Short mmCIF file of C-alpha atoms in Angstrom, two decimals:
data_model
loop_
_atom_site.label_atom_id
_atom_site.label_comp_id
_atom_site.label_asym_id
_atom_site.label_seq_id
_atom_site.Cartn_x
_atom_site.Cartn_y
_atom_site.Cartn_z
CA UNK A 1 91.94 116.70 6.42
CA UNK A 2 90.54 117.45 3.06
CA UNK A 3 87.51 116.25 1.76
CA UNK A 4 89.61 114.31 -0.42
CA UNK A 5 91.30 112.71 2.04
CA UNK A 6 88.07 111.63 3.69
CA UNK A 7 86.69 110.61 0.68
CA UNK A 8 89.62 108.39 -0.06
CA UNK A 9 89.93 107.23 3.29
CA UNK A 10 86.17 105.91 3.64
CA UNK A 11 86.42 103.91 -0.45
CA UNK A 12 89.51 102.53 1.48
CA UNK A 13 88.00 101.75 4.64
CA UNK A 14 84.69 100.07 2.30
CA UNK A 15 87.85 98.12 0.02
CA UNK A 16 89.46 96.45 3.35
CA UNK A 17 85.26 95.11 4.72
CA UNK A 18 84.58 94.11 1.37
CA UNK A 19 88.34 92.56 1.25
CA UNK A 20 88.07 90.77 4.57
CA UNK A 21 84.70 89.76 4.64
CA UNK A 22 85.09 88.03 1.04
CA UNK A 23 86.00 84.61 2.20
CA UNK A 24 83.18 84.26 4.68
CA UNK A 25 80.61 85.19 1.64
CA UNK A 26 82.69 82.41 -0.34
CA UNK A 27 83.16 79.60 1.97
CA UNK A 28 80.25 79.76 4.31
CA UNK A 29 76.53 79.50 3.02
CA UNK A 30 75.20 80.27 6.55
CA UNK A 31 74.73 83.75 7.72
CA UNK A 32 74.00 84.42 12.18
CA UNK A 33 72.67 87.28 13.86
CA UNK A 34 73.61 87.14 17.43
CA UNK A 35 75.17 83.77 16.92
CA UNK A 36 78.70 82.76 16.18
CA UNK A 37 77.64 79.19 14.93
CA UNK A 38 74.86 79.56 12.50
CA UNK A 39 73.00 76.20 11.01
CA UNK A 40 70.77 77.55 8.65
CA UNK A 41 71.37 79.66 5.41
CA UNK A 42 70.13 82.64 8.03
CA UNK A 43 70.22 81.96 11.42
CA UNK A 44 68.79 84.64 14.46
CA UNK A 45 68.93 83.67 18.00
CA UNK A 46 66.60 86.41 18.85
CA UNK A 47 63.45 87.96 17.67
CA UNK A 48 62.25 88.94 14.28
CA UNK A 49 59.79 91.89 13.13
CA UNK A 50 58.09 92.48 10.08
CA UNK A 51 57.21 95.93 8.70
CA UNK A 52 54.85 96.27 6.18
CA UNK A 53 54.77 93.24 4.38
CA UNK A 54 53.01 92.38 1.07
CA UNK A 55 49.93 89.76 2.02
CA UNK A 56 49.38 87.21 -1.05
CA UNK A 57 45.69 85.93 -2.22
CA UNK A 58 44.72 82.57 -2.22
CA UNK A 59 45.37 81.53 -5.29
CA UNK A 60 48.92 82.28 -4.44
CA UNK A 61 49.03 80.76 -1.07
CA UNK A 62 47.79 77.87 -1.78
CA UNK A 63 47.34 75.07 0.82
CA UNK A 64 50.96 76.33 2.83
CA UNK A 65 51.45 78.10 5.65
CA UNK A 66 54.57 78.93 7.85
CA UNK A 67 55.15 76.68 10.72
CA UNK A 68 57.81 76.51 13.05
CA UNK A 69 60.01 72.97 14.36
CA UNK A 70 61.31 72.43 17.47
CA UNK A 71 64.56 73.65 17.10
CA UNK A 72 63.00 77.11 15.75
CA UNK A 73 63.45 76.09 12.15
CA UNK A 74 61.24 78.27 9.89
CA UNK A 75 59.49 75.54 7.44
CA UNK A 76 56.15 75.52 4.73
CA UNK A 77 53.66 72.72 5.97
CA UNK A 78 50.31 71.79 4.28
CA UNK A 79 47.10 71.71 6.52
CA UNK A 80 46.76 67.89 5.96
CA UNK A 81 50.30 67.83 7.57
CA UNK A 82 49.37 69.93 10.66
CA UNK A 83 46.06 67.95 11.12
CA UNK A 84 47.92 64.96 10.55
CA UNK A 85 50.27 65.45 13.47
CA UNK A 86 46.95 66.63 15.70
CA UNK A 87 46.65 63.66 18.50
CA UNK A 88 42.81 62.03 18.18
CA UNK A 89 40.52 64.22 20.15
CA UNK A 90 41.91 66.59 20.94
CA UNK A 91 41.54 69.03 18.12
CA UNK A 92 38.74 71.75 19.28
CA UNK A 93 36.56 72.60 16.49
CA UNK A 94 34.18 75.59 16.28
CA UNK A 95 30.96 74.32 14.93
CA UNK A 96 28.03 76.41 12.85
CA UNK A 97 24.16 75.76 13.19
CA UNK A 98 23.75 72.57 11.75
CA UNK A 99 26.51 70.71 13.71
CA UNK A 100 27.00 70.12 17.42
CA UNK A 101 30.05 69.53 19.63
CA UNK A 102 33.51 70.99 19.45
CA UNK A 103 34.84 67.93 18.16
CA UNK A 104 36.90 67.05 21.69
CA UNK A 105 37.01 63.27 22.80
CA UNK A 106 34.78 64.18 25.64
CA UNK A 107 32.27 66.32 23.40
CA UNK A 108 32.08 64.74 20.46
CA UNK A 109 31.04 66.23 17.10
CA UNK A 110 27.91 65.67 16.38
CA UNK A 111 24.65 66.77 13.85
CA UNK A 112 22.30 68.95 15.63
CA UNK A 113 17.99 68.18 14.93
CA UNK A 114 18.34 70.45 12.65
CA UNK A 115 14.24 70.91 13.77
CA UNK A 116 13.44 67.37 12.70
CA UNK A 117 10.49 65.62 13.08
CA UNK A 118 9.54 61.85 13.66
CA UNK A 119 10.98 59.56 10.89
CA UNK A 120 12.26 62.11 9.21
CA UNK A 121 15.96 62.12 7.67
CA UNK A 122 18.38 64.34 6.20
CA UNK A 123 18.10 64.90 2.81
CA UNK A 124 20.13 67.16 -0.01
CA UNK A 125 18.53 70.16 -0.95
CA UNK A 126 20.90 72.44 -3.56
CA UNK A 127 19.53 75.72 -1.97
CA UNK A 128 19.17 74.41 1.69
CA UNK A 129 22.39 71.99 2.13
CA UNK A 130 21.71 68.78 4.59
CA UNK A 131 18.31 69.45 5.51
CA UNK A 132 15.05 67.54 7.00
CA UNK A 133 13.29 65.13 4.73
CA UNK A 134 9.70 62.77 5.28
CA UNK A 135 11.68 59.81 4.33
CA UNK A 136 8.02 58.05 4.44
CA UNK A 137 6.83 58.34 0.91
CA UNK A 138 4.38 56.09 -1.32
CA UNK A 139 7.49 53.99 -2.94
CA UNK A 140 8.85 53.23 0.75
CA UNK A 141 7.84 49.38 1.07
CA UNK A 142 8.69 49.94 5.04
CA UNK A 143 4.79 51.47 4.20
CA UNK A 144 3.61 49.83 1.60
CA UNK A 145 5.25 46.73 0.64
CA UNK A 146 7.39 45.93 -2.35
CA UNK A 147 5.72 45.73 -5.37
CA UNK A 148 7.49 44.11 -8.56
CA UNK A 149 9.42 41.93 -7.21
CA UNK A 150 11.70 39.20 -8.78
CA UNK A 151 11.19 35.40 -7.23
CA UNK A 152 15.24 35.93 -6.18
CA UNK A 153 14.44 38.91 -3.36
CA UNK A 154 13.95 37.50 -0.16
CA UNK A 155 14.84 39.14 3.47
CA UNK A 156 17.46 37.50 5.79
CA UNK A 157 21.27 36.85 5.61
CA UNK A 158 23.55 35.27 3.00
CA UNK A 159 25.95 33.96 5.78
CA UNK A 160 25.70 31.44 8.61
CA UNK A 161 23.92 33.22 11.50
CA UNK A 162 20.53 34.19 13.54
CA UNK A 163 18.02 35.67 11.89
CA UNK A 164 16.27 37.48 14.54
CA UNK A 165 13.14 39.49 14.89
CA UNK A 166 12.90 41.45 17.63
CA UNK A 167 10.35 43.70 19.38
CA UNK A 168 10.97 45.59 22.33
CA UNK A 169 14.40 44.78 21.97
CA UNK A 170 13.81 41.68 22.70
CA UNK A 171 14.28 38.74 20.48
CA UNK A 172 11.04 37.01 19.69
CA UNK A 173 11.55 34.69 16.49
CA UNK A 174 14.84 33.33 14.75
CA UNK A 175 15.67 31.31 12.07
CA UNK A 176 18.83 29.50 10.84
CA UNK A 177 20.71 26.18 11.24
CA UNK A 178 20.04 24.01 14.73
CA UNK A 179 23.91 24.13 15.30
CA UNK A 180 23.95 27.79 14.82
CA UNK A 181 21.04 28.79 17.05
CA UNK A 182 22.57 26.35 19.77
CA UNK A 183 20.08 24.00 19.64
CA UNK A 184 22.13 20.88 18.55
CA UNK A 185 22.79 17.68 20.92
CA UNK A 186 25.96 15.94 19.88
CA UNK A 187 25.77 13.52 22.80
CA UNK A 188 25.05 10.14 22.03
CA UNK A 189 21.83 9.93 23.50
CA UNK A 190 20.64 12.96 21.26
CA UNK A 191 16.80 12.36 20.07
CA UNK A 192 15.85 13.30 16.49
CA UNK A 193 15.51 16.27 15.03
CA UNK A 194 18.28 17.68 18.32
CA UNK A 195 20.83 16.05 17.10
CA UNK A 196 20.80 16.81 13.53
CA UNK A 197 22.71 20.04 13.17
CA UNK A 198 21.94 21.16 9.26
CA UNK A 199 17.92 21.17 10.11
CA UNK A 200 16.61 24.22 9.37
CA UNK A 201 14.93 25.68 12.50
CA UNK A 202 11.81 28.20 13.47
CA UNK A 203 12.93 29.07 17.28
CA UNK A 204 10.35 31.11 19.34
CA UNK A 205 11.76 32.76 21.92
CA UNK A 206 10.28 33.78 25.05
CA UNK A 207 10.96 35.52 28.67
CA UNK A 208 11.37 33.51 31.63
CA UNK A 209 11.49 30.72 30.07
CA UNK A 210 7.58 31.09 28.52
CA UNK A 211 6.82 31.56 25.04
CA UNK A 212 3.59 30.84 22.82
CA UNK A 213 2.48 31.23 19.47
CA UNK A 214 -0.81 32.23 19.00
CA UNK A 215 -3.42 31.93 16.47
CA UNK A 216 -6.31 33.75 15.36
CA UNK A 217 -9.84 32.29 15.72
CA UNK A 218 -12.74 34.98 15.51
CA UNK A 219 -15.56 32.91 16.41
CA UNK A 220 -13.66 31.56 19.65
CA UNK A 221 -15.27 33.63 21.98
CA UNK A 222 -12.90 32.99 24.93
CA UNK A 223 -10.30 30.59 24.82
CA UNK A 224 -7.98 31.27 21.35
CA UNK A 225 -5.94 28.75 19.83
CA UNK A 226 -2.22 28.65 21.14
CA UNK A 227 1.18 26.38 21.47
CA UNK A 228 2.74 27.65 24.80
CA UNK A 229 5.82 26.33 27.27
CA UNK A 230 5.85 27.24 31.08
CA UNK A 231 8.28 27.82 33.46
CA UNK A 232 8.87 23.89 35.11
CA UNK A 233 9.84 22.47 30.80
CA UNK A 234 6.15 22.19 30.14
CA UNK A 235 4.65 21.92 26.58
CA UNK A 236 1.01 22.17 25.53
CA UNK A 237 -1.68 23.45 22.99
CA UNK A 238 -4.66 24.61 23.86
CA UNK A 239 -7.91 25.51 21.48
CA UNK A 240 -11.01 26.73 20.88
CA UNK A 241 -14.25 24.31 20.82
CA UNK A 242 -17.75 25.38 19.07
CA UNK A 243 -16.99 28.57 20.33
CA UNK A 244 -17.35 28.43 23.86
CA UNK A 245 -15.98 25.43 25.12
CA UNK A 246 -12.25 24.20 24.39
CA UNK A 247 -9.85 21.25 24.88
CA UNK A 248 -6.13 21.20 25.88
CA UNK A 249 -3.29 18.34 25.58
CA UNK A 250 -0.39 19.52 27.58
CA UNK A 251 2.54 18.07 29.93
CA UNK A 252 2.46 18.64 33.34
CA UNK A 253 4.44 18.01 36.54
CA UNK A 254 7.56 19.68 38.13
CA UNK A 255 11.24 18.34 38.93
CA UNK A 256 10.93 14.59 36.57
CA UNK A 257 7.69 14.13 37.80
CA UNK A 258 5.87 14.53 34.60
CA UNK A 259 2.68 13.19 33.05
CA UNK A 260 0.27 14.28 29.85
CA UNK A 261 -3.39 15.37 30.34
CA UNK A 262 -6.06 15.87 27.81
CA UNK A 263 -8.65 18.35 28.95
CA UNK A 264 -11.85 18.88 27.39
CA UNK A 265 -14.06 21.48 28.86
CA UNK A 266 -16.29 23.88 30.15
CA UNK A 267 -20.04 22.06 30.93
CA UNK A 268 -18.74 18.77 32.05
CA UNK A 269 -20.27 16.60 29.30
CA UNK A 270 -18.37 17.05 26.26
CA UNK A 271 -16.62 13.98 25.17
CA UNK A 272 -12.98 13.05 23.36
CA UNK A 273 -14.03 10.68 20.65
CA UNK A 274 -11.45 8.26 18.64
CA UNK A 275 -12.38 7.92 15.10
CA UNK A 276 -11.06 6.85 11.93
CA UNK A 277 -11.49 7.47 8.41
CA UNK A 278 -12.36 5.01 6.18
CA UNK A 279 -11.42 6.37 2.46
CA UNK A 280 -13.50 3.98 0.36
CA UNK A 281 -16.84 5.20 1.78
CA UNK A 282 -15.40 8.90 2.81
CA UNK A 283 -16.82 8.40 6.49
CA UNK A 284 -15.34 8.57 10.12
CA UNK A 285 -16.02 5.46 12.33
CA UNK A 286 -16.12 6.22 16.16
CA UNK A 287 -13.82 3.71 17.84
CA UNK A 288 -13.70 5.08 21.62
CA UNK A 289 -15.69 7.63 23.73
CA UNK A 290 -14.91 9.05 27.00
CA UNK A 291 -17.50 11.44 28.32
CA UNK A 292 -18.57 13.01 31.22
CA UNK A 293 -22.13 13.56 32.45
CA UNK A 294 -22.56 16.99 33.14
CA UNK A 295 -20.28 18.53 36.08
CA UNK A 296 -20.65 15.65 38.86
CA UNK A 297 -17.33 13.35 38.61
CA UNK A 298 -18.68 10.25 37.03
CA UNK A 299 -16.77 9.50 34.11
CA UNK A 300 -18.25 6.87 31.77
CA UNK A 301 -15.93 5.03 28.56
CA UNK A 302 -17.80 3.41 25.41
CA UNK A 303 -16.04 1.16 22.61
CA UNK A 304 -17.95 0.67 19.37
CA UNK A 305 -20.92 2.56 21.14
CA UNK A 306 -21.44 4.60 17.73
CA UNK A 307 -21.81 7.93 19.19
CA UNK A 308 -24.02 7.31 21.71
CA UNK A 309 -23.47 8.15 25.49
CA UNK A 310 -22.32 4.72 27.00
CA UNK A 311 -24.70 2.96 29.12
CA UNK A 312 -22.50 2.21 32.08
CA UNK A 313 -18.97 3.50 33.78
CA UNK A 314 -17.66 1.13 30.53
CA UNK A 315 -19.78 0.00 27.56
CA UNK A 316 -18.03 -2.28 25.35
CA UNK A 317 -20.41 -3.29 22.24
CA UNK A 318 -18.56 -6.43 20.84
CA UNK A 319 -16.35 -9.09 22.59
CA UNK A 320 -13.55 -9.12 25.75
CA UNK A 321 -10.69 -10.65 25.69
CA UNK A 322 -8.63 -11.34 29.28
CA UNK A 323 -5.49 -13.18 29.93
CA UNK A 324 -5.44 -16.76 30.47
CA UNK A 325 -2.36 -19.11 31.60
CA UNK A 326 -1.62 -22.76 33.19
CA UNK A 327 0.76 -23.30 35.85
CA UNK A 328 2.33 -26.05 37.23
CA UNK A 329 4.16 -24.86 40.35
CA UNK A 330 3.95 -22.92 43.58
CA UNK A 331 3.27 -19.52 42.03
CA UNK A 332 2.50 -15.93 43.40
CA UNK A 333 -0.22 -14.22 41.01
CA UNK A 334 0.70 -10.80 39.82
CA UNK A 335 -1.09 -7.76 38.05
CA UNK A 336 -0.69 -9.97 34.65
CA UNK A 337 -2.90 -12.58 35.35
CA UNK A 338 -6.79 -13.12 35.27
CA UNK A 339 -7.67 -16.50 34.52
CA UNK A 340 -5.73 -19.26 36.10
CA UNK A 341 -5.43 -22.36 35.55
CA UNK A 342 -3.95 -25.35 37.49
CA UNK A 343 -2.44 -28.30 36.22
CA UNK A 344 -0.24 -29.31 39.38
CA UNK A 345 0.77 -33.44 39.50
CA UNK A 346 2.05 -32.08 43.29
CA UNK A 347 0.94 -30.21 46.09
CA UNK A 348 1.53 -26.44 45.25
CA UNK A 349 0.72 -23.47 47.03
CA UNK A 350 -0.85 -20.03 45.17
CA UNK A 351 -0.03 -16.47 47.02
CA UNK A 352 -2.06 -13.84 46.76
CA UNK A 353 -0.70 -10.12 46.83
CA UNK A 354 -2.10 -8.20 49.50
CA UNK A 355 -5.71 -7.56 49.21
CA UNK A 356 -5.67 -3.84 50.85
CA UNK A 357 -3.24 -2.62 48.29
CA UNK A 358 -5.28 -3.90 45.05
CA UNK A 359 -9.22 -3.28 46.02
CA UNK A 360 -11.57 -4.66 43.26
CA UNK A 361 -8.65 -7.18 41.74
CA UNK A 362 -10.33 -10.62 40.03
CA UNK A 363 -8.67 -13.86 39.72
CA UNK A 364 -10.65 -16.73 38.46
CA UNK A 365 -8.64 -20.23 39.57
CA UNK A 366 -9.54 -23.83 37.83
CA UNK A 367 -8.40 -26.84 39.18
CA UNK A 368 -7.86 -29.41 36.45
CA UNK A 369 -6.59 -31.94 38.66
CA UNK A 370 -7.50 -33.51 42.45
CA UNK A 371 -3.76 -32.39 43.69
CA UNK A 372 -3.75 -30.35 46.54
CA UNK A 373 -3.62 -26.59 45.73
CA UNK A 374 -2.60 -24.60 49.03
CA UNK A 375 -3.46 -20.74 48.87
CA UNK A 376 -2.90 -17.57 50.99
CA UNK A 377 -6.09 -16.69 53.23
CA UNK A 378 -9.76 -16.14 51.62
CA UNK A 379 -13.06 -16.11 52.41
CA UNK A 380 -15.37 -18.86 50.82
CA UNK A 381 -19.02 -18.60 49.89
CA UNK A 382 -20.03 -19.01 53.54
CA UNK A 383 -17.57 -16.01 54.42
CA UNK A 384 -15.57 -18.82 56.40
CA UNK A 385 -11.80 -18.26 56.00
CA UNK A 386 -10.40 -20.95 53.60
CA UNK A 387 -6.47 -22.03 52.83
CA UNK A 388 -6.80 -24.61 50.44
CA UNK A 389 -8.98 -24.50 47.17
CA UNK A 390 -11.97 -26.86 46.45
CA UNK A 391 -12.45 -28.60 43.01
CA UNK A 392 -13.45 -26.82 39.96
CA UNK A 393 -13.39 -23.10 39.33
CA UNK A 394 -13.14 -20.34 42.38
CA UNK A 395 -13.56 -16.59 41.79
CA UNK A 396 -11.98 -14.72 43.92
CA UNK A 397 -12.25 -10.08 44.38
CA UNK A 398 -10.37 -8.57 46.87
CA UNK A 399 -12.80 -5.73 48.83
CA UNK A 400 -9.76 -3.57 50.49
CA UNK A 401 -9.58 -5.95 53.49
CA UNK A 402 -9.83 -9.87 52.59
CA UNK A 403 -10.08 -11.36 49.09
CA UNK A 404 -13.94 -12.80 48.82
CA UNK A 405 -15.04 -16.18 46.35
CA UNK A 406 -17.84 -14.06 44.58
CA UNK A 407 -19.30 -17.23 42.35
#
């Protein structure tokens, strides 16, 4: 064959693939490579290599890169939309000098000491970056106080809750409304201030169950002014006294068995004095002393004794008054009575409590009639034992054992 003929047999051969492949180029926008059903405008079910490409700069890039989908689909995707998809903690991160961590859930990322010292900080430096800072500086009123100040600053909350101060990590003084601090009683039987929920409370808080609030006092030279609670629901205050000596008023007792004590110490002989203050002549007026004498146990009690030690176990400079009463009937004498008197118009009969249980008891009786008074057991003036009461008046004392006619 010529090369005509092969020449004209090849643009023939070239006609016909052009020819026949026309429709597929015209009806089909899909092209496949080792597939007979392609699904995307070029589809390869196999690899793909890339010689020599062109690489772009980053102003051409941009913020895109080439990702593939599940399915193999080639697709553009912004970082955000990669880091988007990235499940939380789980995205490793390589960190530089100043941070710590790889950013995983179970090493978290983190800024490293960056060669800090105490109460330092991190502060912005333009040449440095983040770097350490003395946040401790002559403005900082954590140092120095505030200074200028407007009558509207003030330190607490603007909402509803505790105000605590703490030290040690451990709440030691809060403030805020009774309710809110859980101080309130809403039960019926609530005492004021508990059950009045809006007061405004001071609550000093304390460790098994103690707490105190002390005061200074330089001149006390052992015993310093304080409020304290202890353990069994006691409260008391105890304080200093001329320097060395103190007092204390404080509850006492243990499971409802309570009582209140005033103590006055350390010699023995120091008394508690009630006075009052009389405004016209600006002057205290002693009303009632109880003082010791020195440290044996005798106690002794003065009314009106104008500061002087009283004279005897109980001084009382002015008059006495004791209870007084008539009867008229069989009648058994009780802790009220003193001075009896007995108007019978019938035999009657007078008991006496026992005379062990009330040692040093006094009853005066006075007949004021001749009617027979019967009476529980005594002895008379001739220590003979006597049931019935003679005429006039009889004094009788009970000594532990028998109740005696002393007059």
């Amino acid at each position: 064959m010529s090369n005509f003929n092969k020449t004209q047999m090849n643009l023939f051969k070239t006609v016909y693939a052009i020819v026949f492949l026309l429709p597929f180029f015209c009806f089909s926008q899909n092209i496949g490579i080792k597939t007979q059903s392609p699904t995307q405008t070029l589809d390869v079910n196999g690899s793909i290599r890339v010689r020599s490409i062109n690489t772009a700069g980053t102003s051409t890039v941009k913020d895109s890169i080439l990702v593939f989908e599940n399915d193999g689909v080639l697709k553009y995707a912004s970082s955000s939309q990669i880091i988007q998809q990235v499940p939380q903690g789980v995205f490793p991160m390589v960190t530089n000098a100043k941070l710590i961590g790889t950013g995983t859930s179970s090493n978290t990322l983190g800024i490293s000491s960056l060669s800090a010292g105490i109460n330092q900080a991190l502060g912005w430096n333009n040449l440095l970056g983040w770097t350490p800072v003395d946040q401790i500086s002559s403005s900082n009123w954590l140092s120095v106080g505030n200074g200028n100040t407007l009558a509207t600053n003030f330190l607490g909350a603007t909402n509803d809750i505790s105000f605590d101060i703490r030290s040690n990590n451990t709440t030691m003084l809060q403030f805020g409304r009774r309710q809110t601090l859980g101080l309130f009683d809403s039960s019926i039987t609530g005492l004021y201030p508990y059950n009045q929920p809006n007061d405004a409370v001071t609550y000093i808080r304390g460790t098994n169950g103690n707490s105190s609030l002390q005061f200074e006092s330089s001149m006390s030279q052992t015993y310093k002014p304080v409020f304290f609670t202890d353990s069994n629901g006691n409260f008391g205050f105890r304080g200093s006294a001329a320097g060395n000596d103190w007092f204390e008023v404080t509850s006492s007792g243990i499971s409802n068995n309570a009582s209140l004590q005033f103590t006055i110490g350390d010699e023995g002989n120091e008394p508690i004095v009630f006075r009052k203050y009389n405004n016209s002549t600006n002057s205290f007026i002693e009303m009632m002393r109880m003082q010791g004498l020195g440290l044996n146990n005798r106690v002794t009690v003065g009314i009106n004794v104008n500061g002087s030690q009283p004279n005897s176990t109980f001084e009382v400079k002015g008059s006495v008054s004791r209870s007084i009463s008539q009867i008229t009937a069989s009648t058994t004498l009780t802790e009220s009575q003193y001075t009896v008197l007995l108007n019978n118009s019938n035999t009657i009969t007078i008991t006496l409590p026992s005379a062990s249980a009330f040692r040093g008891r006094i009853y005066v009786l006075k007949k004021l009639t001749s009617n027979t008074v019967n009476i529980s057991s005594y002895l008379n003036r001739l220590s003979s034992s006597a049931t019935v009461l003679p005429n006039g008046v009889t004094q009788l004392q009970s000594d532990g054992t028998n109740w005696q006619q002393i007059n």
